[in-house]
PDB file of N, CA, C and O in Angstrom:
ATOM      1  N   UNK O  35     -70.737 -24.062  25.494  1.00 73.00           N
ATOM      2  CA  UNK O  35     -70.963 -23.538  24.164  1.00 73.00           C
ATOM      3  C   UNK O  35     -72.464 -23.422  23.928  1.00 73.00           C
ATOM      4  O   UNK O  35     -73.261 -24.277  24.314  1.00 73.00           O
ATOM      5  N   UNK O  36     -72.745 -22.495  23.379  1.00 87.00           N
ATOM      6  CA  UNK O  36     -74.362 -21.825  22.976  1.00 87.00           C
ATOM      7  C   UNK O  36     -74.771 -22.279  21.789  1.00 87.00           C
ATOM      8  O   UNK O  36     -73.835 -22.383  20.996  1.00 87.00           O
ATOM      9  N   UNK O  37     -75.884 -22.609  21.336  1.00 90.00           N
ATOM     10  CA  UNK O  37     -76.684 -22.786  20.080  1.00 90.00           C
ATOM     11  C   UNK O  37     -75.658 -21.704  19.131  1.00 90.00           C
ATOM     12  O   UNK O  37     -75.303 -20.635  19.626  1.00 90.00           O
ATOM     13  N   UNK O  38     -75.349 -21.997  18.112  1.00 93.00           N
ATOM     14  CA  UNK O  38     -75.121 -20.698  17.251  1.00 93.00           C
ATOM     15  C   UNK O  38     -75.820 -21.165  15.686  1.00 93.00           C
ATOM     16  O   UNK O  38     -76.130 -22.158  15.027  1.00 93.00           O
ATOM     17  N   UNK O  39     -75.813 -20.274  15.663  1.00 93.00           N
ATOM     18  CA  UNK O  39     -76.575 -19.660  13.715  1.00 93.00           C
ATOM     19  C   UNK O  39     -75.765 -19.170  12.766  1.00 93.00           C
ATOM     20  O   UNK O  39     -75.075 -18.159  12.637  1.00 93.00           O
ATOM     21  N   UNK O  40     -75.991 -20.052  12.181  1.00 93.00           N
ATOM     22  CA  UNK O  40     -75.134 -19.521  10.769  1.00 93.00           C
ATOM     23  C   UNK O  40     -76.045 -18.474   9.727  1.00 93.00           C
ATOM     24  O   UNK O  40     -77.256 -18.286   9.843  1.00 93.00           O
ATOM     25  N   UNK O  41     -75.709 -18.237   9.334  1.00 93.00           N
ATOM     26  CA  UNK O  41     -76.393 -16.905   8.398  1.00 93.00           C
ATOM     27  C   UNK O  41     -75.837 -16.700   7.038  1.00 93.00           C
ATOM     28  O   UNK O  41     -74.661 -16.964   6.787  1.00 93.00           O
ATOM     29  N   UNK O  42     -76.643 -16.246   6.182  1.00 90.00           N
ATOM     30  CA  UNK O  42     -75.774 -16.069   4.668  1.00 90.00           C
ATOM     31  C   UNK O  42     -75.907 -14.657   4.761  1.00 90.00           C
ATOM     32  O   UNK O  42     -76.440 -14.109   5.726  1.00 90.00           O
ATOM     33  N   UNK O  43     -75.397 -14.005   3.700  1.00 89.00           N
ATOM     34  CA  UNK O  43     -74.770 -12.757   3.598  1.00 89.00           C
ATOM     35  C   UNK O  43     -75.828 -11.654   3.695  1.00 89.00           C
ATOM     36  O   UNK O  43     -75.408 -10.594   4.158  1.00 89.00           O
ATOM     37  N   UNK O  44     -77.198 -11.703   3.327  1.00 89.00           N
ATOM     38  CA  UNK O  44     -78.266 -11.275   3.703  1.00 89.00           C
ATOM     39  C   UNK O  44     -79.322 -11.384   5.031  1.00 89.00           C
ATOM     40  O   UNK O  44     -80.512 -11.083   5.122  1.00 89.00           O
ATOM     41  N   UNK O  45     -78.321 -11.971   6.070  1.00 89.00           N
ATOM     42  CA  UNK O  45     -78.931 -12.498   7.375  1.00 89.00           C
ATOM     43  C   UNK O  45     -79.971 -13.169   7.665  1.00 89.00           C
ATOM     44  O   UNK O  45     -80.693 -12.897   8.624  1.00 89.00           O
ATOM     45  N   UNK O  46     -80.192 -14.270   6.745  1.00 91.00           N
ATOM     46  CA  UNK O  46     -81.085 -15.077   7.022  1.00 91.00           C
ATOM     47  C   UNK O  46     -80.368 -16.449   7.252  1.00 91.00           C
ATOM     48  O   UNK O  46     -79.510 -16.909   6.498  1.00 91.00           O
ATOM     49  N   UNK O  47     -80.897 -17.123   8.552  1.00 92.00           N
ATOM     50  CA  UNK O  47     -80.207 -18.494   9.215  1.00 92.00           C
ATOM     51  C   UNK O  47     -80.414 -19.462   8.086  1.00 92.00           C
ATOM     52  O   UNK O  47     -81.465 -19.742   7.510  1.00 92.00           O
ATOM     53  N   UNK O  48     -79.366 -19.855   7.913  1.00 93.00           N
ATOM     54  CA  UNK O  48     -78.688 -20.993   7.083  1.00 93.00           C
ATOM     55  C   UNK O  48     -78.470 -22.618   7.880  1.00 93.00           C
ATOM     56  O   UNK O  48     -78.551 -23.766   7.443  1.00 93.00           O
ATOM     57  N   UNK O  49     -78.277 -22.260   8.724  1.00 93.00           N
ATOM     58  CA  UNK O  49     -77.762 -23.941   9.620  1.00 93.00           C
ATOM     59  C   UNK O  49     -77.846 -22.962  11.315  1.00 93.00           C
ATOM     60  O   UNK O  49     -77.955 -21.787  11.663  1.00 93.00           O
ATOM     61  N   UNK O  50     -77.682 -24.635  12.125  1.00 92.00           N
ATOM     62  CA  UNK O  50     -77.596 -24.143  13.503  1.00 92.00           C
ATOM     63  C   UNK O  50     -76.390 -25.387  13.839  1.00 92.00           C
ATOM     64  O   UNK O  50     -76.248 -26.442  13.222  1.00 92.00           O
ATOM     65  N   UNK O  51     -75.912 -25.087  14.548  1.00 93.00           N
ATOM     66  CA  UNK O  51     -74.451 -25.792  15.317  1.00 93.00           C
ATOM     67  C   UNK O  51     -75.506 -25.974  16.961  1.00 93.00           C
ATOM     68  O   UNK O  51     -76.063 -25.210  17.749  1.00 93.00           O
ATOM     69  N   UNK O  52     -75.351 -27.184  16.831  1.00 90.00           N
ATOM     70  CA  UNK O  52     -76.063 -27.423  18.282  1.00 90.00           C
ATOM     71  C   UNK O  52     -74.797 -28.073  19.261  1.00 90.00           C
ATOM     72  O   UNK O  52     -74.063 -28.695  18.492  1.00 90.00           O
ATOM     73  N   UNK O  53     -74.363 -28.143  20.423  1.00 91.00           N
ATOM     74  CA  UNK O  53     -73.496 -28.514  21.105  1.00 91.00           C
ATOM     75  C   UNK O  53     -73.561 -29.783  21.396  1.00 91.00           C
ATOM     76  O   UNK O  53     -74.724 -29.715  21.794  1.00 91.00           O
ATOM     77  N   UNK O  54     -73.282 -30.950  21.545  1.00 90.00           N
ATOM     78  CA  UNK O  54     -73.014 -32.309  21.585  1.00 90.00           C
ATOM     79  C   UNK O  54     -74.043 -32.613  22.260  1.00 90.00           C
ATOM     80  O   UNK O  54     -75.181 -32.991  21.982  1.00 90.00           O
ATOM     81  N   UNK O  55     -73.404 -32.366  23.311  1.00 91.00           N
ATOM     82  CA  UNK O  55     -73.949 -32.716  25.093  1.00 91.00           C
ATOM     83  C   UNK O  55     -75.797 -32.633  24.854  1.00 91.00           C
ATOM     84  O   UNK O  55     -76.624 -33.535  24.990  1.00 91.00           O
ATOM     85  N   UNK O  56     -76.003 -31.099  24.433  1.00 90.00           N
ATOM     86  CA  UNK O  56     -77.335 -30.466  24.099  1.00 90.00           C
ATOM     87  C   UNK O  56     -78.371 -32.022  23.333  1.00 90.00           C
ATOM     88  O   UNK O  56     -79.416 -32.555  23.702  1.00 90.00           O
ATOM     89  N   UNK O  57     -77.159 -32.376  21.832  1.00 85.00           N
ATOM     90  CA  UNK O  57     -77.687 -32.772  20.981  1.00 85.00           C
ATOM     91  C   UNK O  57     -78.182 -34.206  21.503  1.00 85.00           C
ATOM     92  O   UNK O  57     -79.191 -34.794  21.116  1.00 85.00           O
ATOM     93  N   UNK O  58     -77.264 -34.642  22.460  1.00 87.00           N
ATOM     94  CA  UNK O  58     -77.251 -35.863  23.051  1.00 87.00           C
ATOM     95  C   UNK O  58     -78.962 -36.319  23.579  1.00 87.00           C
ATOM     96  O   UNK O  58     -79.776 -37.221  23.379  1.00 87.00           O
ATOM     97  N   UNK O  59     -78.805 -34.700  24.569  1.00 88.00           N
ATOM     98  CA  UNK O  59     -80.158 -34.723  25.378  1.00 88.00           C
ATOM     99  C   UNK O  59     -81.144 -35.237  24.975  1.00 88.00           C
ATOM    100  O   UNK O  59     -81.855 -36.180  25.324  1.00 88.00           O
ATOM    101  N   UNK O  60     -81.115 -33.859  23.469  1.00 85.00           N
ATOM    102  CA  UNK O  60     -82.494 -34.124  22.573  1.00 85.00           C
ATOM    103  C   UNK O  60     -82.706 -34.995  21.920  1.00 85.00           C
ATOM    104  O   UNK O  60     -83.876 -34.951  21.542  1.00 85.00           O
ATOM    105  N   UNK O  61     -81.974 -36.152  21.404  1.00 83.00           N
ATOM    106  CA  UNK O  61     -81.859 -37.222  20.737  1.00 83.00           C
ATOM    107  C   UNK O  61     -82.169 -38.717  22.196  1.00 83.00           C
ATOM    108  O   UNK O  61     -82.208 -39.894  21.838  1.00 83.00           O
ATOM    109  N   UNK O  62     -82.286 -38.452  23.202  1.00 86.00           N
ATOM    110  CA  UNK O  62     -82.405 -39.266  24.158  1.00 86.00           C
ATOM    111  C   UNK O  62     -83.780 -39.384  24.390  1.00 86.00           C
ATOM    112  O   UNK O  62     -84.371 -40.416  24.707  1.00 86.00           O
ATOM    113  N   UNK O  63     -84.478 -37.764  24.133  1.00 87.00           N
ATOM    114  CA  UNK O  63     -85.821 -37.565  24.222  1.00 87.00           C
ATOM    115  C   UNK O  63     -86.931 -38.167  23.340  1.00 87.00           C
ATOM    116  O   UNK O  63     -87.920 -38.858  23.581  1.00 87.00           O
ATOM    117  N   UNK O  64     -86.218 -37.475  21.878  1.00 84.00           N
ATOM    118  CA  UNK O  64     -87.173 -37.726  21.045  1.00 84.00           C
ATOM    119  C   UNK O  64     -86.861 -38.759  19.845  1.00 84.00           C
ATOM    120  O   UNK O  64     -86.301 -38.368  18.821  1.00 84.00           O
ATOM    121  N   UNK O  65     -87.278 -40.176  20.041  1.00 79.00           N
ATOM    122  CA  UNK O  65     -87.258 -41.072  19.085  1.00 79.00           C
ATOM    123  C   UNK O  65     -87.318 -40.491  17.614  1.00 79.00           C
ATOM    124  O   UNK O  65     -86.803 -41.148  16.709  1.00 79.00           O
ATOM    125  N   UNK O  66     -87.804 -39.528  17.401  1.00 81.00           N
ATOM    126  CA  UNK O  66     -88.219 -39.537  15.585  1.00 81.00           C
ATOM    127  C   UNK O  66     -86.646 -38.911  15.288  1.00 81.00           C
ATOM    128  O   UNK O  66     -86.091 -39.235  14.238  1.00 81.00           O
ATOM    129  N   UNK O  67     -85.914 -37.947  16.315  1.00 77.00           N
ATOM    130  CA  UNK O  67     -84.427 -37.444  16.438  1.00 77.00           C
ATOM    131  C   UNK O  67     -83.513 -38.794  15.837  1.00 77.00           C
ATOM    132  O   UNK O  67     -82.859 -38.796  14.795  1.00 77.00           O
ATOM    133  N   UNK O  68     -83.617 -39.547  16.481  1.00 74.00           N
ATOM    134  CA  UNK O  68     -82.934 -40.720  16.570  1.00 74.00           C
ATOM    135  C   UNK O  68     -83.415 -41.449  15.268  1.00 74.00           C
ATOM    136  O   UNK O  68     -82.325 -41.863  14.874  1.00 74.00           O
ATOM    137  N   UNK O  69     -84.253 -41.846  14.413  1.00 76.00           N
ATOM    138  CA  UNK O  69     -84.275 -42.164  12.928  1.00 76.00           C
ATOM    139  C   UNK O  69     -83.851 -40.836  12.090  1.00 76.00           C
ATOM    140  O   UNK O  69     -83.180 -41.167  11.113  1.00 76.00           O
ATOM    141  N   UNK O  70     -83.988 -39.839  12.156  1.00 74.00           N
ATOM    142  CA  UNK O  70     -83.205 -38.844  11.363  1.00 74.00           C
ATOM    143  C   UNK O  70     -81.973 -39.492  11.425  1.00 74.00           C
ATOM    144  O   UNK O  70     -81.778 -40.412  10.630  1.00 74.00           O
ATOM    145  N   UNK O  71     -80.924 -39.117  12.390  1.00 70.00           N
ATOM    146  CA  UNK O  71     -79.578 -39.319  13.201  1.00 70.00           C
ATOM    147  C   UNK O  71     -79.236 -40.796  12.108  1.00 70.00           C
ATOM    148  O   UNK O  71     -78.205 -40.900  11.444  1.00 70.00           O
ATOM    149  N   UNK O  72     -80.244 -41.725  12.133  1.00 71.00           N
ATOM    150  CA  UNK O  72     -79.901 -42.911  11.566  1.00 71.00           C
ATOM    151  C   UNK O  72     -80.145 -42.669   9.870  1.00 71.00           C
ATOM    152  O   UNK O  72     -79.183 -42.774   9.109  1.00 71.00           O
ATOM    153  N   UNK O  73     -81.132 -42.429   9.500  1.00 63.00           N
ATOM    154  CA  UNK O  73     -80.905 -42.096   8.085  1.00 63.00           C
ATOM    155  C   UNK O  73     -79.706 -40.956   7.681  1.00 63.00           C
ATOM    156  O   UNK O  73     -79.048 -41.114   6.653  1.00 63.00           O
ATOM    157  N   UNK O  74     -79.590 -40.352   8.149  1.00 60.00           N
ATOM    158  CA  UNK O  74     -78.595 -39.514   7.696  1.00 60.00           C
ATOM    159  C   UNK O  74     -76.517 -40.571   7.572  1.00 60.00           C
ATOM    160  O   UNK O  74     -75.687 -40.723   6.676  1.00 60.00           O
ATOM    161  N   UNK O  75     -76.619 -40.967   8.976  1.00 53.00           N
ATOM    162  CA  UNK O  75     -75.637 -42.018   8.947  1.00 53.00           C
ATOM    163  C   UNK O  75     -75.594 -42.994   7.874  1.00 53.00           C
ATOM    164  O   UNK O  75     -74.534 -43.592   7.689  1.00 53.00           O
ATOM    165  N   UNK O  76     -77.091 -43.355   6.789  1.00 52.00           N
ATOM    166  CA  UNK O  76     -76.694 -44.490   5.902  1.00 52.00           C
ATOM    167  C   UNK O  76     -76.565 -43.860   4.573  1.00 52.00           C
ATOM    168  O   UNK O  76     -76.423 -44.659   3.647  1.00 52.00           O
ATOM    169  N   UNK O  77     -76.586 -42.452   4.238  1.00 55.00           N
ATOM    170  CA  UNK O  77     -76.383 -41.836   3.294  1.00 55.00           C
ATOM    171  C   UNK O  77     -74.942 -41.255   3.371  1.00 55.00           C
ATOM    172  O   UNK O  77     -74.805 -40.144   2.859  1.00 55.00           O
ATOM    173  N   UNK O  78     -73.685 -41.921   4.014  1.00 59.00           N
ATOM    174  CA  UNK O  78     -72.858 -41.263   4.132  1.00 59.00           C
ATOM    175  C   UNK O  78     -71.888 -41.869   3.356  1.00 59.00           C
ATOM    176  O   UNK O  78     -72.082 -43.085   3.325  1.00 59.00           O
ATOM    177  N   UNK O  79     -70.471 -41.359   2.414  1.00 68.00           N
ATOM    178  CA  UNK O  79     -70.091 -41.786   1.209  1.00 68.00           C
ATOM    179  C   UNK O  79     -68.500 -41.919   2.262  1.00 68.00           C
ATOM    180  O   UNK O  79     -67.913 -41.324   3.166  1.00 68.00           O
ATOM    181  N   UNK O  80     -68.382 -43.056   1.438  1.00 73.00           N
ATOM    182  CA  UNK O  80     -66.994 -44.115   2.190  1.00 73.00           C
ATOM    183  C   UNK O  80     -65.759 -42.896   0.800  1.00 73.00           C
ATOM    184  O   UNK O  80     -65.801 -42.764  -0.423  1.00 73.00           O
ATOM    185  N   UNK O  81     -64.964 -42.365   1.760  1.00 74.00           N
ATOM    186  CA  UNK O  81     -63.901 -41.815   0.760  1.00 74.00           C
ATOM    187  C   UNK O  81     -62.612 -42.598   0.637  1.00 74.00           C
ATOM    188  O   UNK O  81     -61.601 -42.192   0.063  1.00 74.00           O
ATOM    189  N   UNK O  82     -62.716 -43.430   1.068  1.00 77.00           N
ATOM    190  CA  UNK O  82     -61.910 -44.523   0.850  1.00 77.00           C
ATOM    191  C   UNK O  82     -61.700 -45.646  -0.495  1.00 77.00           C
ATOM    192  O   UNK O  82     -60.924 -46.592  -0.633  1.00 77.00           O
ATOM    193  N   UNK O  83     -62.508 -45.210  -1.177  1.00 77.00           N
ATOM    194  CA  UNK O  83     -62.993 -45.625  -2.313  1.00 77.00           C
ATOM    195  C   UNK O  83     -61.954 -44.663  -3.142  1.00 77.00           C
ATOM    196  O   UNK O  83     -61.072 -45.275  -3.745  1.00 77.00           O
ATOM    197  N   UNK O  84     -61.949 -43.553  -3.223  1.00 78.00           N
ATOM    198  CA  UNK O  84     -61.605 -42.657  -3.998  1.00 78.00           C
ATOM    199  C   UNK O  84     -59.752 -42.500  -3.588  1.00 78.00           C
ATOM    200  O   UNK O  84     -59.103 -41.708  -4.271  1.00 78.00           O
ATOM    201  N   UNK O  85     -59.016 -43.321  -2.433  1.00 79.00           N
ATOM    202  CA  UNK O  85     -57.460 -43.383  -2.178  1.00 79.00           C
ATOM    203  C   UNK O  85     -57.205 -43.720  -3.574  1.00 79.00           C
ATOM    204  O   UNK O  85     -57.883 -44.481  -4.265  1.00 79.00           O
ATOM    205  N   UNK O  86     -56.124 -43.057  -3.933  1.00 81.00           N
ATOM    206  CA  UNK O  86     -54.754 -43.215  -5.017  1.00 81.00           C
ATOM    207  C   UNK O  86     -55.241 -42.425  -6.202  1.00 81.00           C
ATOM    208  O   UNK O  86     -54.412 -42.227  -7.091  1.00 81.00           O
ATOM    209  N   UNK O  87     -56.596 -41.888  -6.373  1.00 85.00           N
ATOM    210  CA  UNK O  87     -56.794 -41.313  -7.500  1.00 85.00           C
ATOM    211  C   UNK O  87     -55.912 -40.172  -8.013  1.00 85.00           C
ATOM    212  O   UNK O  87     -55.710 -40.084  -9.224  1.00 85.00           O
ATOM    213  N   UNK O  88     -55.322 -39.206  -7.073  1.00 84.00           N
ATOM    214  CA  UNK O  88     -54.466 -38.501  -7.959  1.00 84.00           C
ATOM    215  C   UNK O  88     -52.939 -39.007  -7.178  1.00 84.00           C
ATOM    216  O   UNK O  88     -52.601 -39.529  -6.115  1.00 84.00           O
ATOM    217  N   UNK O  89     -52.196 -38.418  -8.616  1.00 87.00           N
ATOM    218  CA  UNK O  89     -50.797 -39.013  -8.373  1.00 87.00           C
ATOM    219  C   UNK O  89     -50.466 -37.870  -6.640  1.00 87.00           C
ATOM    220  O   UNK O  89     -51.154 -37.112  -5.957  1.00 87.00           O
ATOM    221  N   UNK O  90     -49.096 -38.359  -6.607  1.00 88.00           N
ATOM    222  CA  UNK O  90     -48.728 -37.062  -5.300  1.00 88.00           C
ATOM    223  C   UNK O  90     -48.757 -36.086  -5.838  1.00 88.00           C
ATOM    224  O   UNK O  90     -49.477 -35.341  -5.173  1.00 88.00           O
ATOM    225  N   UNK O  91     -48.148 -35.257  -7.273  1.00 90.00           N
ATOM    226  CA  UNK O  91     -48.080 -34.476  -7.929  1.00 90.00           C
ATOM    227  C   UNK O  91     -48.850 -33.168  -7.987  1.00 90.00           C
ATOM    228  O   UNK O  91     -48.757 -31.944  -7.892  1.00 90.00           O
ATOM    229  N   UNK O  92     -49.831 -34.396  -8.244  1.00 90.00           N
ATOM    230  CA  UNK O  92     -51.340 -33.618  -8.439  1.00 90.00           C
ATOM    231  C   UNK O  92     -51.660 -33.422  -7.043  1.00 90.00           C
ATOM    232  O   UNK O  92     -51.674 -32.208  -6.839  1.00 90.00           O
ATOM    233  N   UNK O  93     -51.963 -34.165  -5.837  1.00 89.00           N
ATOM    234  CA  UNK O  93     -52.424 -34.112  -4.565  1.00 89.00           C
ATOM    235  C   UNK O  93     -51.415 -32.488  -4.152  1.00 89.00           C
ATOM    236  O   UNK O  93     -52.069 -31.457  -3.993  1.00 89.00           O
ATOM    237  N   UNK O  94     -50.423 -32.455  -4.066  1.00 91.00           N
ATOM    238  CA  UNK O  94     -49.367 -31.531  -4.162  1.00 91.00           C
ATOM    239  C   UNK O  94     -50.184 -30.360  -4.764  1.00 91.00           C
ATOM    240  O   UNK O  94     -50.567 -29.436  -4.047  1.00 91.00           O
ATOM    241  N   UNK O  95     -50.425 -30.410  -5.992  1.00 93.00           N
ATOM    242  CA  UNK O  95     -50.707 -28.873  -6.689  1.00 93.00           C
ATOM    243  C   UNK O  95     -52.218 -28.126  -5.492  1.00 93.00           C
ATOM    244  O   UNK O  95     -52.384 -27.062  -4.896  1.00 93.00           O
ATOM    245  N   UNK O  96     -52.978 -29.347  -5.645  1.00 90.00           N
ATOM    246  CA  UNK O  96     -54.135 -29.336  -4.743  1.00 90.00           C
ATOM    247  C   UNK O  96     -54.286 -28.716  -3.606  1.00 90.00           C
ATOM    248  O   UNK O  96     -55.071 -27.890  -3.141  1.00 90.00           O
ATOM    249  N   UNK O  97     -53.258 -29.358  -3.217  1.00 90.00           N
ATOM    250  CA  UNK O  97     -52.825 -28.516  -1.483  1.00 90.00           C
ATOM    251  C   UNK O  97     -52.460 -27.429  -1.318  1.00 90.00           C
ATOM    252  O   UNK O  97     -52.928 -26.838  -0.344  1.00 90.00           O
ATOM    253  N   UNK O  98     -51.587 -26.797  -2.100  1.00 90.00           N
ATOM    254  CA  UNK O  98     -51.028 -25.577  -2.409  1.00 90.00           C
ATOM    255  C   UNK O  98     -51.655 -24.615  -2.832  1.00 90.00           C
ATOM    256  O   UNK O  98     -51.468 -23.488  -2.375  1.00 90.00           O
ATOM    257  N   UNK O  99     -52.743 -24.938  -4.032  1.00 90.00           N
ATOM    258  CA  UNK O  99     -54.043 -24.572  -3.759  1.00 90.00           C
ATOM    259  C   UNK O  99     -55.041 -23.988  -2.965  1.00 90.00           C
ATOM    260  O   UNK O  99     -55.402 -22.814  -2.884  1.00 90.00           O
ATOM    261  N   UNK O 100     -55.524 -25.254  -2.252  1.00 88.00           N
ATOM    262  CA  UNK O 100     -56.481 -24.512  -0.673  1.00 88.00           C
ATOM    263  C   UNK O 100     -55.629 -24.145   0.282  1.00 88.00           C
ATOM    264  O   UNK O 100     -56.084 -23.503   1.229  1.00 88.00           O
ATOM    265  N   UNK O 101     -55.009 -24.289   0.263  1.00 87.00           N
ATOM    266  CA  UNK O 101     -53.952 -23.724   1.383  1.00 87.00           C
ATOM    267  C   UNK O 101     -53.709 -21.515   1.033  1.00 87.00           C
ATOM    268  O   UNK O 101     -53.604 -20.533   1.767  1.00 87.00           O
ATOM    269  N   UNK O 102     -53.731 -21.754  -0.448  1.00 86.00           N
ATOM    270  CA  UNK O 102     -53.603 -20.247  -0.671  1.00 86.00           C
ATOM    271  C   UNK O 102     -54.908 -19.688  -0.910  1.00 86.00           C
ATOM    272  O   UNK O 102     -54.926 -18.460  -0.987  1.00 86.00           O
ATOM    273  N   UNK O 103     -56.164 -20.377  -1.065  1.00 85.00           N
ATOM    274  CA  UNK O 103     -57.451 -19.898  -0.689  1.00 85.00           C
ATOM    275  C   UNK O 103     -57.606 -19.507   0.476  1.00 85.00           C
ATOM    276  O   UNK O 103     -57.951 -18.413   0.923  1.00 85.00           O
ATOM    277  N   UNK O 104     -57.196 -20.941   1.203  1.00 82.00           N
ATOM    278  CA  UNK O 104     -57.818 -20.757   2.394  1.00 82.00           C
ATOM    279  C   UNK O 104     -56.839 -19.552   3.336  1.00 82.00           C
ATOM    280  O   UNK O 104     -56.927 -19.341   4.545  1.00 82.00           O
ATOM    281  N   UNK O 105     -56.017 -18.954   2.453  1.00 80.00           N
ATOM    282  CA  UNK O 105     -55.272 -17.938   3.440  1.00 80.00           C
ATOM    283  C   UNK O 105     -55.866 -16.269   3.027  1.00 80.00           C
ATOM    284  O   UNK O 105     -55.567 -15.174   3.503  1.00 80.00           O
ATOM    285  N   UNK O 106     -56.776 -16.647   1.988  1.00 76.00           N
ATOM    286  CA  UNK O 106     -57.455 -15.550   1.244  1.00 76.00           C
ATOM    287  C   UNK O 106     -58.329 -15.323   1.630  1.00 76.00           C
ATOM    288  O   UNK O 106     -58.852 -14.387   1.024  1.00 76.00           O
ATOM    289  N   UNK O 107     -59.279 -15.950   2.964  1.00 74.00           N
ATOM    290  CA  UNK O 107     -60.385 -16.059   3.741  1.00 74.00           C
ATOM    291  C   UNK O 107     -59.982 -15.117   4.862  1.00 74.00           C
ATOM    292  O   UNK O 107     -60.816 -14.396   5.407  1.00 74.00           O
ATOM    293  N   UNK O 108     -58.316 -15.129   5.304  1.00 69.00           N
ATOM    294  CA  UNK O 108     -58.528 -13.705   6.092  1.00 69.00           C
ATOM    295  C   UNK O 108     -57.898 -12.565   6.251  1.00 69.00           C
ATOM    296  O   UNK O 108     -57.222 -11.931   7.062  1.00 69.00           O
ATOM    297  N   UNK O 109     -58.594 -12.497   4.628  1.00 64.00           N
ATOM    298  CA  UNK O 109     -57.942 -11.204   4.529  1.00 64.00           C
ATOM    299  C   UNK O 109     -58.953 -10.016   5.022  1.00 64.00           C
ATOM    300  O   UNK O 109     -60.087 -10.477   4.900  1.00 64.00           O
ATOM    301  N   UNK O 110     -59.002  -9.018   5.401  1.00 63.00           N
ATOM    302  CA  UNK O 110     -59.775  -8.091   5.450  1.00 63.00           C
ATOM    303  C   UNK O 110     -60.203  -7.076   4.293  1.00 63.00           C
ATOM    304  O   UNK O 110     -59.471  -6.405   3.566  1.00 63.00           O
ATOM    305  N   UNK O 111     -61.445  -7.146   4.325  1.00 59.00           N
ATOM    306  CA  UNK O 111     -62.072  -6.595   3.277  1.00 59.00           C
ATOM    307  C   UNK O 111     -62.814  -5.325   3.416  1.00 59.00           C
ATOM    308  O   UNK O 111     -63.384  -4.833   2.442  1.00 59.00           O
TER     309      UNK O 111
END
């Protein structure tokens, strides 16, 4: 798998998807990689906190929901 680029709708790069293996490398190399890698890991939010908040009901409507968004993503336009 290749570097890829994400882009917003006006083609300017938004994010890059780097491949594991790649990311591995560069993080083996460069120490300052490796405190990013670590700060980013302690800013990360436990969603486990947030179990039982909606009834099934609601979890239910939710799903049914993105599920019919997310089938609206391929549609052709």
């Amino acid at each position: 798998m290749a570097i890829q680029y994400i882009s917003d709708i006006s083609g300017t790069h938004t994010a890059v998807v780097v491949p594991i293996d790649e990311w591995n490398n560069m993080t083996a190399k460069r120490s300052d990689l490796k405190k990013l890698m670590k700060g980013k890991a302690s800013q990360t939010k436990d969603a486990s906190r947030f179990k039982g908040l909606l009834t099934p009901e609601e979890a239910e409507k939710y799903d049914k929901y993105l599920k019919q968004a997310r089938s609206e993503w391929d549609r052709d336009i």
